């Protein structure tokens, strides 16, 4: 397996749309640190065991800086826009913490928890609309995408009225089918949009995350408009595509597991918040929607799981495989079980880059899973399951649309 | 058992606060973790152990008495 000529093509094909490609499980058993061949012909190491994955992601000798030689890009479009919108997700320390700590206040548990009533009212309002309009409806466009978009817009201080503009561009940025030219253009346009918005806030600071950054970082001379816009692009894209897919794909997964859905529906709203919160963790683990692996490059020789990785070699941490590691998760990790203890999953990554938005994602999903199935108890798929289109070619996995009746 | 936090390592993920809210909190100014107590009671131990296990920044250390 260590022979670079043998390296199989990555990413591999899924068979069941809810499971990682079976090849990942085979490697986790027999070749947990082994080479794969990616789109540019290079052969980074694929890491498939949970313990090895956490070791790599917590180790500063593995760099997230995509400009370093040997970094395993997801595809040509991501490579082409690597110097655009450079934000702390692709920085190492000490630079990473300097930027991330400008935002950790806004995402801390207390402050996000204070948004729960507002998130509940957004969710209830969208469900009211669905009830009024009547079935069928596409859950993705009428609910899954608007919920996190409305929330992140309010938090950042971005006008929701512009959602078509930024949603189209973020979709191009996270699709593997986008040409490098289109990806670069989408990234530049989204950044310019935010630069313009920040300049407006510079004249008249607003009480929202971007407005506060204008006061605390721009007007003090710590950051440029461009640097703030780069962070804003990251937050805007990461802030709605992820949660939206957890709502769409999560709902489909529950519809396919009716006995699990029944448990969640019964726990709805505030009658059993512990089970709802457990459901969120289990669906994050089971679906691991950020499914193309965490990408890093070694800056020194490091041994991982008995295998020497040389300085300059790329690694791909397949956290979807780690989240199905039977030595870590009780019972059968390939089954969806909303009562399982899944709290230690790595769907948000691990190490210093572990998701900044996780408190927000959790509250959004708790409100959604706690409300949607209770208020629409007859929810059912309006098309044959075989016709559902899955996002195989997107950096964030999910369903393109989800036509439902109720 | 004593709990220690290395605030230089903390990335403000909030995982510890969710796992053991009686023991961990986050600083109002910047969301970095702080201790509400460094000597958790018996019934807080499970949550504290979970916090140390899931902290993404390896910033929580438990010293068994
Ligand atoms: C269910 C929803 C979400 C999932 C599954 C998810 C997943 C992830 C993952 C796997 C990473 C780690 C990337 C790496 O290690 O290379 C990450 C980082 C990040 N996420 Fe999320 N995310 C979600 C929601 C959000 C939301 C709602 C926001 C913001 C509003 C957000 C903002 C970020 C940011 C800023 C980073 C970079 C953190 C850093 O590098 O320090 N995410 N996310
Ligand atoms: S879990 Fe670790 S990184 Fe997250 S807030 Fe607590 S101490 Fe900081």
Short mmCIF file of C-alpha atoms and ligand atoms in Angstrom, two decimals:
data_model
loop_
_atom_site.label_atom_id
_atom_site.label_comp_id
_atom_site.label_asym_id
_atom_site.label_seq_id
_atom_site.Cartn_x
_atom_site.Cartn_y
_atom_site.Cartn_z
CA UNK A 1 0.00 0.00 0.00
CA UNK A 2 2.90 2.35 0.60
CA UNK A 3 3.96 1.98 -3.03
CA UNK A 4 2.93 5.21 -4.71
CA UNK A 5 2.15 3.33 -7.95
CA UNK A 6 -0.59 1.37 -6.18
CA UNK A 7 -2.35 4.39 -4.83
CA UNK A 8 -6.07 4.27 -5.65
CA UNK A 9 -7.90 7.32 -6.95
CA UNK A 10 -9.38 9.64 -4.32
CA UNK A 11 -12.11 10.64 -3.66
CA UNK A 12 -13.74 7.23 -3.92
CA UNK A 13 -17.34 6.45 -4.88
CA UNK A 14 -20.12 6.12 -2.36
CA UNK A 15 -22.54 3.20 -2.74
CA UNK A 16 -25.10 4.05 -0.06
CA UNK A 17 -25.72 7.81 -0.12
CA UNK A 18 -25.56 8.01 3.69
CA UNK A 19 -22.33 6.03 4.10
CA UNK A 20 -18.75 6.96 3.29
CA UNK A 21 -17.27 5.06 0.32
CA UNK A 22 -16.77 1.40 1.43
CA UNK A 23 -13.09 1.59 0.45
CA UNK A 24 -12.53 3.96 3.38
CA UNK A 25 -13.71 1.30 5.84
CA UNK A 26 -11.45 -1.32 4.22
CA UNK A 27 -8.47 0.98 4.57
CA UNK A 28 -9.36 1.81 8.17
CA UNK A 29 -9.14 -1.94 8.91
CA UNK A 30 -6.08 -2.89 6.84
CA UNK A 31 -4.14 0.20 5.75
CA UNK A 32 -5.05 3.07 8.07
CA UNK A 33 -2.26 5.31 6.77
CA UNK A 34 -1.88 4.67 3.05
CA UNK A 35 -1.37 6.57 -0.18
CA UNK A 36 -4.09 7.70 -2.57
CA UNK A 37 -3.83 9.46 -5.89
CA UNK A 38 -5.65 12.78 -6.25
CA UNK A 39 -6.71 14.86 -9.28
CA UNK A 40 -3.26 16.44 -9.86
CA UNK A 41 -1.45 13.08 -9.84
CA UNK A 42 0.10 13.59 -6.42
CA UNK A 43 -0.14 10.85 -3.78
CA UNK A 44 -0.90 12.18 -0.31
CA UNK A 45 -1.48 9.93 2.71
CA UNK A 46 -5.05 9.03 3.58
CA UNK A 47 -5.65 8.72 7.34
CA UNK A 48 -8.75 6.68 8.24
CA UNK A 49 -8.54 5.84 12.00
CA UNK A 50 -10.05 8.21 14.55
CA UNK A 51 -7.07 8.18 16.93
CA UNK A 52 -4.56 8.85 14.14
CA UNK A 53 -6.83 11.59 12.80
CA UNK A 54 -7.02 13.44 16.09
CA UNK A 55 -3.25 13.06 16.51
CA UNK A 56 -2.63 14.64 13.08
CA UNK A 57 -5.14 17.46 13.51
CA UNK A 58 -3.77 18.40 16.94
CA UNK A 59 -0.13 18.30 15.79
CA UNK A 60 1.41 21.68 14.81
CA UNK A 61 3.85 19.85 12.52
CA UNK A 62 0.93 19.43 10.12
CA UNK A 63 0.16 22.72 8.39
CA UNK A 64 -3.18 23.95 7.06
CA UNK A 65 -1.42 26.57 4.92
CA UNK A 66 -2.51 25.71 1.39
CA UNK A 67 0.31 27.75 -0.14
CA UNK A 68 2.94 25.31 1.15
CA UNK A 69 4.40 22.91 -1.45
CA UNK A 70 2.84 19.46 -1.18
CA UNK A 71 -0.53 20.70 0.11
CA UNK A 72 -3.22 18.32 -1.25
CA UNK A 73 -5.85 20.57 -2.82
CA UNK A 74 -9.41 19.36 -3.19
CA UNK A 75 -9.39 20.28 -6.87
CA UNK A 76 -8.20 22.78 -9.48
CA UNK A 77 -10.84 25.38 -8.56
CA UNK A 78 -9.73 25.50 -4.92
CA UNK A 79 -6.10 25.66 -5.97
CA UNK A 80 -6.83 28.53 -8.33
CA UNK A 81 -8.44 30.64 -5.63
CA UNK A 82 -6.01 29.74 -2.82
CA UNK A 83 -4.58 33.25 -2.52
CA UNK A 84 -8.00 34.81 -2.64
CA UNK A 85 -9.90 35.23 0.61
CA UNK A 86 -7.03 33.86 2.65
CA UNK A 87 -8.47 33.50 6.13
CA UNK A 88 -7.48 31.79 9.37
CA UNK A 89 -8.87 28.42 8.23
CA UNK A 90 -5.70 28.14 6.12
CA UNK A 91 -3.24 29.73 8.57
CA UNK A 92 -1.01 28.16 11.20
CA UNK A 93 -0.16 29.54 14.61
CA UNK A 94 0.60 32.11 15.84
CA UNK A 95 -1.24 33.85 12.96
CA UNK A 96 -4.33 31.61 13.21
CA UNK A 97 -5.12 32.34 16.85
CA UNK A 98 -4.62 36.07 16.37
CA UNK A 99 -7.47 36.18 13.84
CA UNK A 100 -9.70 33.53 15.37
CA UNK A 101 -9.63 35.31 18.72
CA UNK A 102 -11.13 38.38 17.12
CA UNK A 103 -14.28 36.28 16.65
CA UNK A 104 -14.43 33.83 19.56
CA UNK A 105 -16.37 36.34 21.63
CA UNK A 106 -19.20 36.46 19.11
CA UNK A 107 -19.45 32.67 18.90
CA UNK A 108 -19.21 31.84 22.57
CA UNK A 109 -21.89 29.61 24.10
CA UNK A 110 -23.55 32.37 26.14
CA UNK A 111 -23.96 34.74 23.23
CA UNK A 112 -25.20 32.07 20.82
CA UNK A 113 -27.59 30.68 23.44
CA UNK A 114 -29.06 34.19 23.70
CA UNK A 115 -29.99 33.92 19.99
CA UNK A 116 -32.07 30.77 20.53
CA UNK A 117 -35.46 32.56 20.85
CA UNK A 118 -34.76 34.53 17.67
CA UNK A 119 -33.75 31.35 15.82
CA UNK A 120 -36.92 29.65 17.09
CA UNK A 121 -39.04 32.47 15.72
CA UNK A 122 -37.30 32.33 12.31
CA UNK A 123 -37.91 28.56 12.17
CA UNK A 124 -41.54 28.93 13.26
CA UNK A 125 -42.14 31.70 10.73
CA UNK A 126 -40.82 29.59 7.85
CA UNK A 127 -42.94 26.61 8.94
CA UNK A 128 -46.01 28.91 9.12
CA UNK A 129 -45.30 29.86 5.51
CA UNK A 130 -45.05 26.19 4.50
CA UNK A 131 -48.35 25.38 6.23
CA UNK A 132 -50.07 28.30 4.59
CA UNK A 133 -48.73 27.51 1.13
CA UNK A 134 -49.49 23.79 1.45
CA UNK A 135 -47.67 20.72 0.09
CA UNK A 136 -45.63 19.80 -1.82
CA UNK A 137 -42.57 21.99 -1.31
CA UNK A 138 -38.83 21.71 -1.72
CA UNK A 139 -37.47 21.74 1.83
CA UNK A 140 -34.03 22.90 0.71
CA UNK A 141 -35.07 26.17 -0.94
CA UNK A 142 -38.02 26.97 1.34
CA UNK A 143 -36.52 26.08 4.70
CA UNK A 144 -33.09 24.41 4.95
CA UNK A 145 -31.23 27.24 3.23
CA UNK A 146 -33.26 30.24 4.52
CA UNK A 147 -32.87 29.28 8.22
CA UNK A 148 -29.06 29.53 8.44
CA UNK A 149 -28.93 32.31 5.83
CA UNK A 150 -31.29 34.53 7.82
CA UNK A 151 -29.39 33.79 11.02
CA UNK A 152 -25.89 34.41 9.67
CA UNK A 153 -27.07 37.59 7.92
CA UNK A 154 -28.39 39.01 11.19
CA UNK A 155 -25.29 37.96 13.09
CA UNK A 156 -22.84 39.43 10.56
CA UNK A 157 -24.96 42.40 9.53
CA UNK A 158 -25.35 41.38 5.87
CA UNK A 159 -28.67 42.29 4.16
CA UNK A 160 -30.67 39.08 3.61
CA UNK A 161 -32.21 40.71 0.55
CA UNK A 162 -28.89 40.02 -1.21
CA UNK A 163 -29.11 36.26 -0.55
CA UNK A 164 -29.36 35.25 -4.21
CA UNK A 165 -26.12 37.07 -4.91
CA UNK A 166 -24.05 35.51 -2.14
CA UNK A 167 -25.68 32.07 -2.23
CA UNK A 168 -24.95 31.69 -5.95
CA UNK A 169 -21.33 32.65 -5.42
CA UNK A 170 -20.78 30.44 -2.41
CA UNK A 171 -22.27 27.53 -4.33
CA UNK A 172 -19.75 28.09 -7.13
CA UNK A 173 -16.95 28.30 -4.57
CA UNK A 174 -17.72 24.93 -2.98
CA UNK A 175 -18.52 22.97 -6.16
CA UNK A 176 -15.83 20.72 -7.63
CA UNK A 177 -17.41 21.18 -11.06
CA UNK A 178 -16.72 24.93 -11.16
CA UNK A 179 -13.93 25.91 -13.56
CA UNK A 180 -10.91 27.63 -11.98
CA UNK A 181 -11.85 30.87 -13.79
CA UNK A 182 -15.42 30.83 -12.47
CA UNK A 183 -14.25 29.95 -8.95
CA UNK A 184 -11.84 32.87 -8.92
CA UNK A 185 -14.49 35.23 -10.26
CA UNK A 186 -17.07 34.08 -7.69
CA UNK A 187 -14.55 34.52 -4.85
CA UNK A 188 -13.54 37.98 -6.08
CA UNK A 189 -17.15 39.12 -6.50
CA UNK A 190 -18.17 37.91 -3.07
CA UNK A 191 -15.17 39.61 -1.53
CA UNK A 192 -15.89 42.86 -3.35
CA UNK A 193 -19.49 42.73 -2.16
CA UNK A 194 -18.26 42.49 1.43
CA UNK A 195 -15.59 45.16 0.97
CA UNK A 196 -18.33 47.54 -0.18
CA UNK A 197 -20.52 46.58 2.77
CA UNK A 198 -17.69 47.09 5.28
CA UNK A 199 -16.99 50.53 3.81
CA UNK A 200 -20.61 51.49 4.42
CA UNK A 201 -20.28 50.28 8.02
CA UNK A 202 -17.08 52.30 8.35
CA UNK A 203 -19.11 55.46 7.86
CA UNK A 204 -21.87 54.32 10.14
CA UNK A 205 -20.89 51.39 12.40
CA UNK A 206 -23.72 48.92 13.08
CA UNK A 207 -24.30 46.69 16.09
CA UNK A 208 -23.44 43.38 14.44
CA UNK A 209 -20.32 41.27 14.02
CA UNK A 210 -18.94 43.13 11.00
CA UNK A 211 -19.84 46.49 12.56
CA UNK A 212 -17.94 45.52 15.71
CA UNK A 213 -14.90 44.44 13.67
CA UNK A 214 -14.97 47.84 11.96
CA UNK A 215 -14.77 49.54 15.35
CA UNK A 216 -12.35 47.16 17.10
CA UNK A 217 -10.01 46.28 14.21
CA UNK A 218 -10.41 48.67 11.28
CA UNK A 219 -10.66 51.98 13.08
CA UNK A 220 -7.80 51.01 15.40
CA UNK A 221 -5.61 50.20 12.40
CA UNK A 222 -5.19 46.50 13.36
CA UNK A 223 -6.83 45.17 10.20
CA UNK A 224 -7.47 46.39 6.65
CA UNK A 225 -10.86 46.37 4.96
CA UNK A 226 -9.56 43.49 2.80
CA UNK A 227 -8.56 41.37 5.80
CA UNK A 228 -11.99 41.83 7.39
CA UNK A 229 -13.67 40.99 4.09
CA UNK A 230 -11.63 37.76 3.86
CA UNK A 231 -12.93 36.71 7.28
CA UNK A 232 -16.45 37.74 6.31
CA UNK A 233 -16.32 35.55 3.18
CA UNK A 234 -15.30 32.57 5.31
CA UNK A 235 -18.09 33.19 7.83
CA UNK A 236 -20.75 33.78 5.22
CA UNK A 237 -19.93 30.68 3.16
CA UNK A 238 -19.24 28.40 6.15
CA UNK A 239 -22.23 29.83 8.00
CA UNK A 240 -25.05 28.76 5.71
CA UNK A 241 -24.01 25.97 3.34
CA UNK A 242 -23.10 23.65 6.20
CA UNK A 243 -26.16 23.94 8.44
CA UNK A 244 -28.43 23.99 5.38
CA UNK A 245 -27.12 20.61 4.27
CA UNK A 246 -27.44 19.17 7.77
CA UNK A 247 -31.13 20.14 7.68
CA UNK A 248 -31.81 18.70 4.21
CA UNK A 249 -29.74 15.52 4.44
CA UNK A 250 -30.57 15.03 8.12
CA UNK A 251 -34.30 15.15 7.39
CA UNK A 252 -33.91 12.62 4.59
CA UNK A 253 -31.86 10.32 6.85
CA UNK A 254 -34.61 10.45 9.49
CA UNK A 255 -37.34 9.81 6.90
CA UNK A 256 -35.42 6.67 5.88
CA UNK A 257 -35.22 5.60 9.56
CA UNK A 258 -38.86 6.03 10.69
CA UNK A 259 -38.38 4.54 14.16
CA UNK A 260 -35.61 7.09 14.78
CA UNK A 261 -37.75 9.89 13.40
CA UNK A 262 -40.55 8.87 15.76
CA UNK A 263 -38.20 9.27 18.74
CA UNK A 264 -37.12 12.72 17.57
CA UNK A 265 -40.69 13.83 16.87
CA UNK A 266 -41.78 12.70 20.34
CA UNK A 267 -38.92 14.64 21.91
CA UNK A 268 -39.88 17.73 19.90
CA UNK A 269 -39.48 21.21 21.23
CA UNK A 270 -38.66 21.48 24.87
CA UNK A 271 -40.14 18.24 26.08
CA UNK A 272 -36.81 16.38 25.84
CA UNK A 273 -34.00 18.76 24.89
CA UNK A 274 -31.37 16.17 25.84
CA UNK A 275 -32.57 13.75 23.16
CA UNK A 276 -32.76 16.54 20.57
CA UNK A 277 -29.24 17.63 21.35
CA UNK A 278 -28.11 13.99 21.17
CA UNK A 279 -29.83 13.69 17.79
CA UNK A 280 -27.86 16.68 16.51
CA UNK A 281 -24.54 15.11 17.57
CA UNK A 282 -25.47 11.73 16.10
CA UNK A 283 -26.55 13.19 12.76
CA UNK A 284 -23.37 15.28 12.61
CA UNK A 285 -21.35 12.10 13.19
CA UNK A 286 -23.36 9.84 10.90
CA UNK A 287 -23.52 12.26 7.97
CA UNK A 288 -20.14 14.06 8.30
CA UNK A 289 -21.20 16.44 5.53
CA UNK A 290 -17.81 18.18 5.16
CA UNK A 291 -16.80 14.99 3.41
CA UNK A 292 -13.66 15.57 1.36
CA UNK A 293 -11.32 15.19 4.33
CA UNK A 294 -9.35 17.74 6.33
CA UNK A 295 -6.27 18.63 4.24
CA UNK A 296 -2.81 19.22 5.72
CA UNK A 297 0.88 19.07 4.74
CA UNK A 298 3.70 17.83 6.99
CA UNK A 299 6.36 20.44 7.79
CA UNK A 300 8.65 17.88 9.48
CA UNK A 301 9.03 14.11 9.37
CA UNK A 302 6.29 12.66 11.59
CA UNK A 303 5.28 9.09 12.38
CA UNK A 304 1.54 8.47 12.26
CA UNK A 305 0.12 5.04 13.17
CA UNK A 306 3.57 3.49 12.63
CA UNK A 307 4.01 5.07 9.19
CA UNK A 308 6.67 7.69 8.56
CA UNK A 309 5.30 10.76 6.81
CA UNK A 310 8.03 12.95 5.35
CA UNK A 311 8.23 16.71 5.51
CA UNK A 312 6.50 18.13 2.44
CA UNK A 313 4.06 15.22 2.03
CA UNK A 314 0.33 15.89 2.03
CA UNK A 315 -2.22 14.18 4.26
CA UNK A 316 -5.98 13.80 3.95
CA UNK A 317 -7.78 13.14 7.22
CA UNK A 318 -10.99 11.31 6.25
CA UNK A 319 -13.09 12.34 9.24
CA UNK A 320 -16.13 10.63 7.72
CA UNK A 321 -14.24 7.33 8.15
CA UNK A 322 -13.10 8.28 11.67
CA UNK A 323 -16.69 8.96 12.65
CA UNK A 324 -17.54 5.35 11.75
CA UNK A 325 -14.61 3.85 13.70
CA UNK A 326 -16.06 0.94 15.73
CA UNK A 327 -13.25 1.11 18.27
CA UNK A 328 -14.49 4.59 19.22
CA UNK A 329 -18.27 4.57 18.85
CA UNK A 330 -20.42 2.01 20.70
CA UNK A 331 -22.66 -0.44 18.94
CA UNK A 332 -22.73 -0.40 15.14
CA UNK A 333 -21.41 2.99 14.00
CA UNK A 334 -22.85 2.41 10.51
CA UNK A 335 -26.35 2.66 11.97
CA UNK A 336 -28.10 5.92 12.78
CA UNK A 337 -28.95 5.77 16.49
CA UNK A 338 -30.12 9.05 18.01
CA UNK A 339 -29.63 7.64 21.51
CA UNK A 340 -25.94 6.86 20.97
CA UNK A 341 -23.23 8.81 22.78
CA UNK A 342 -21.68 10.57 19.77
CA UNK A 343 -20.47 13.71 21.50
CA UNK A 344 -16.79 13.04 20.66
CA UNK A 345 -17.36 12.93 16.88
CA UNK A 346 -15.03 14.88 14.63
CA UNK A 347 -17.60 16.22 12.14
CA UNK A 348 -16.47 19.74 13.16
CA UNK A 349 -12.82 18.71 12.77
CA UNK A 350 -10.31 18.70 15.61
CA UNK A 351 -7.31 20.77 16.68
CA UNK A 352 -7.05 24.54 16.45
CA UNK A 353 -9.21 24.66 13.32
CA UNK A 354 -12.17 22.88 14.89
CA UNK A 355 -15.28 24.71 13.71
CA UNK A 356 -15.65 28.20 15.14
CA UNK A 357 -19.35 28.21 14.31
CA UNK A 358 -20.19 24.96 16.12
CA UNK A 359 -22.17 26.60 18.94
CA UNK A 360 -24.32 28.33 16.33
CA UNK A 361 -24.72 25.23 14.17
CA UNK A 362 -25.78 23.24 17.24
CA UNK A 363 -28.46 25.70 18.35
CA UNK A 364 -29.81 26.04 14.79
CA UNK A 365 -30.04 22.28 14.37
CA UNK A 366 -31.51 21.73 17.84
CA UNK A 367 -34.25 24.24 17.10
CA UNK A 368 -34.91 22.77 13.65
CA UNK A 369 -34.95 19.07 14.63
CA UNK A 370 -36.98 19.93 17.74
CA UNK A 371 -39.63 21.83 15.79
CA UNK A 372 -39.93 20.70 12.17
CA UNK A 373 -41.05 17.09 12.67
CA UNK A 374 -43.37 18.01 15.53
CA UNK A 375 -45.14 20.71 13.55
CA UNK A 376 -45.21 18.68 10.31
CA UNK A 377 -45.78 15.18 11.73
CA UNK A 378 -46.86 13.71 8.40
CA UNK A 379 -43.69 14.75 6.57
CA UNK A 380 -42.89 12.38 3.68
CA UNK A 381 -40.77 12.30 0.54
CA UNK A 382 -42.74 13.52 -2.50
CA UNK A 383 -40.54 11.75 -5.05
CA UNK A 384 -39.06 8.23 -5.22
CA UNK A 385 -35.93 7.96 -3.06
CA UNK A 386 -33.96 6.89 -6.15
CA UNK A 387 -34.65 10.31 -7.72
CA UNK A 388 -33.09 12.36 -4.92
CA UNK A 389 -29.98 14.10 -6.22
CA UNK A 390 -27.00 14.04 -3.84
CA UNK A 391 -24.18 16.57 -3.78
CA UNK A 392 -21.34 14.21 -4.70
CA UNK A 393 -19.40 17.01 -6.36
CA UNK A 394 -19.64 19.58 -3.60
CA UNK A 395 -17.17 20.16 -0.79
CA UNK A 396 -20.18 20.08 1.54
CA UNK A 397 -22.34 16.99 1.01
CA UNK A 398 -26.12 17.06 1.05
CA UNK A 399 -29.15 16.95 -1.23
CA UNK A 400 -29.76 19.43 -4.05
CA UNK A 401 -33.47 19.48 -3.38
CA UNK A 402 -35.87 17.61 -1.12
CA UNK A 403 -39.50 17.66 -2.35
CA UNK A 404 -41.77 16.82 0.60
CA UNK A 405 -45.44 16.47 1.40
CA UNK A 406 -47.08 16.67 4.86
CA UNK B 1 -9.07 15.99 41.13
CA UNK B 2 -7.71 19.36 40.00
CA UNK B 3 -8.55 20.95 36.65
CA UNK B 4 -6.09 23.17 34.76
CA UNK B 5 -6.72 25.23 31.62
CA UNK B 6 -3.99 26.50 29.33
CA UNK B 7 -5.60 29.68 28.06
CA UNK B 8 -2.84 30.25 25.50
CA UNK B 9 -3.88 27.05 23.76
CA UNK B 10 -7.67 27.55 24.03
CA UNK B 11 -9.44 28.30 20.72
CA UNK B 12 -12.80 29.17 22.28
CA UNK B 13 -14.68 26.17 20.86
CA UNK B 14 -17.06 26.10 23.83
CA UNK B 15 -16.92 22.29 24.01
CA UNK B 16 -15.95 22.33 27.71
CA UNK B 17 -18.81 24.68 28.61
CA UNK B 18 -21.32 22.34 26.97
CA UNK B 19 -19.79 19.29 28.67
CA UNK B 20 -19.53 20.72 32.21
CA UNK B 21 -21.28 24.09 32.53
CA UNK B 22 -20.81 24.20 36.33
CA UNK B 23 -17.05 23.97 35.94
CA UNK B 24 -16.21 25.87 32.73
CA UNK B 25 -17.24 29.24 31.40
CA UNK B 26 -15.95 31.63 28.74
CA UNK B 27 -14.45 35.07 29.32
CA UNK B 28 -16.87 37.84 28.32
CA UNK B 29 -14.19 39.81 26.44
CA UNK B 30 -12.93 37.06 24.13
CA UNK B 31 -14.66 33.71 24.69
CA UNK B 32 -11.51 32.04 26.07
CA UNK B 33 -12.25 29.33 28.66
CA UNK B 34 -12.13 30.02 32.38
CA UNK B 35 -12.71 27.82 35.43
CA UNK B 36 -15.64 28.38 37.74
CA UNK B 37 -13.98 25.93 40.12
CA UNK B 38 -10.73 24.00 39.87
CA UNK B 39 -11.91 21.24 42.21
CA UNK B 40 -15.03 19.65 40.71
CA UNK B 41 -17.39 17.65 42.88
CA UNK B 42 -18.01 13.91 42.39
CA UNK B 43 -21.07 14.47 40.22
CA UNK B 44 -19.24 16.94 37.99
CA UNK B 45 -16.40 14.52 37.22
CA UNK B 46 -17.97 12.76 34.25
CA UNK B 47 -18.58 16.08 32.49
CA UNK B 48 -15.08 17.31 33.26
CA UNK B 49 -13.53 14.11 31.91
CA UNK B 50 -15.59 14.48 28.76
CA UNK B 51 -14.48 18.11 28.41
CA UNK B 52 -10.83 17.11 28.66
CA UNK B 53 -11.40 14.36 26.11
CA UNK B 54 -13.11 16.50 23.50
CA UNK B 55 -11.24 19.81 23.91
CA UNK B 56 -9.87 20.28 20.39
CA UNK B 57 -6.89 22.33 21.56
CA UNK B 58 -5.67 19.90 24.26
CA UNK B 59 -5.96 22.82 26.66
CA UNK B 60 -7.53 20.99 29.62
CA UNK B 61 -5.43 18.99 32.01
CA UNK B 62 -6.76 16.83 34.84
CA UNK B 63 -4.50 16.13 37.79
CA UNK B 64 -5.79 13.20 39.84
CA UNK B 65 -5.45 13.87 43.55
C1 LIG C 1 -23.33 21.76 10.67
C2 LIG C 1 -22.65 22.71 10.37
C3 LIG C 1 -21.15 22.79 10.23
C4 LIG C 1 -20.21 21.82 9.99
C5 LIG C 1 -20.41 20.32 9.78
C6 LIG C 1 -18.93 22.49 9.97
C7 LIG C 1 -17.71 21.84 9.77
C8 LIG C 1 -16.47 22.45 9.90
C9 LIG C 1 -15.20 21.75 9.83
C10 LIG C 1 -15.02 20.25 9.57
C11 LIG C 1 -14.21 22.65 10.02
C12 LIG C 1 -12.71 22.37 10.10
C13 LIG C 1 -11.94 22.69 8.86
C14 LIG C 1 -10.50 22.14 8.90
O1 LIG C 1 -10.08 21.52 9.87
O2 LIG C 1 -9.80 22.30 7.91
C15 LIG C 1 -14.85 23.94 10.19
C16 LIG C 1 -14.19 25.14 10.38
C17 LIG C 1 -14.82 26.35 10.42
N1 LIG C 1 -16.19 26.59 10.44
FE1 LIG C 1 -17.65 25.22 10.43
N2 LIG C 1 -19.12 23.82 10.19
C18 LIG C 1 -20.46 24.05 10.36
C19 LIG C 1 -21.09 25.25 10.60
C20 LIG C 1 -20.44 26.46 10.67
C21 LIG C 1 -21.08 27.73 10.92
C22 LIG C 1 -22.56 27.94 11.17
C23 LIG C 1 -20.08 28.68 10.88
C24 LIG C 1 -20.10 30.16 11.06
C25 LIG C 1 -20.89 30.97 11.17
C26 LIG C 1 -18.82 28.00 10.63
C27 LIG C 1 -17.59 28.61 10.54
C28 LIG C 1 -16.38 27.96 10.50
C29 LIG C 1 -15.10 28.63 10.53
C30 LIG C 1 -14.86 30.11 10.62
C31 LIG C 1 -14.10 27.63 10.48
C32 LIG C 1 -12.59 27.81 10.50
C33 LIG C 1 -12.09 27.65 11.91
C34 LIG C 1 -10.58 27.77 12.05
O3 LIG C 1 -9.84 27.53 11.08
O4 LIG C 1 -10.12 28.11 13.16
N3 LIG C 1 -19.08 26.66 10.51
N4 LIG C 1 -16.23 23.78 10.13
S1 LIG C 2 -12.93 22.98 24.95
FE1 LIG C 2 -10.78 23.61 24.96
S2 LIG C 2 -10.58 25.00 23.23
FE2 LIG C 2 -12.76 24.78 23.62
S3 LIG C 2 -13.26 26.50 24.96
FE3 LIG C 2 -12.81 24.75 26.29
S4 LIG C 2 -10.63 24.92 26.73
FE4 LIG C 2 -11.02 26.28 25.01
#
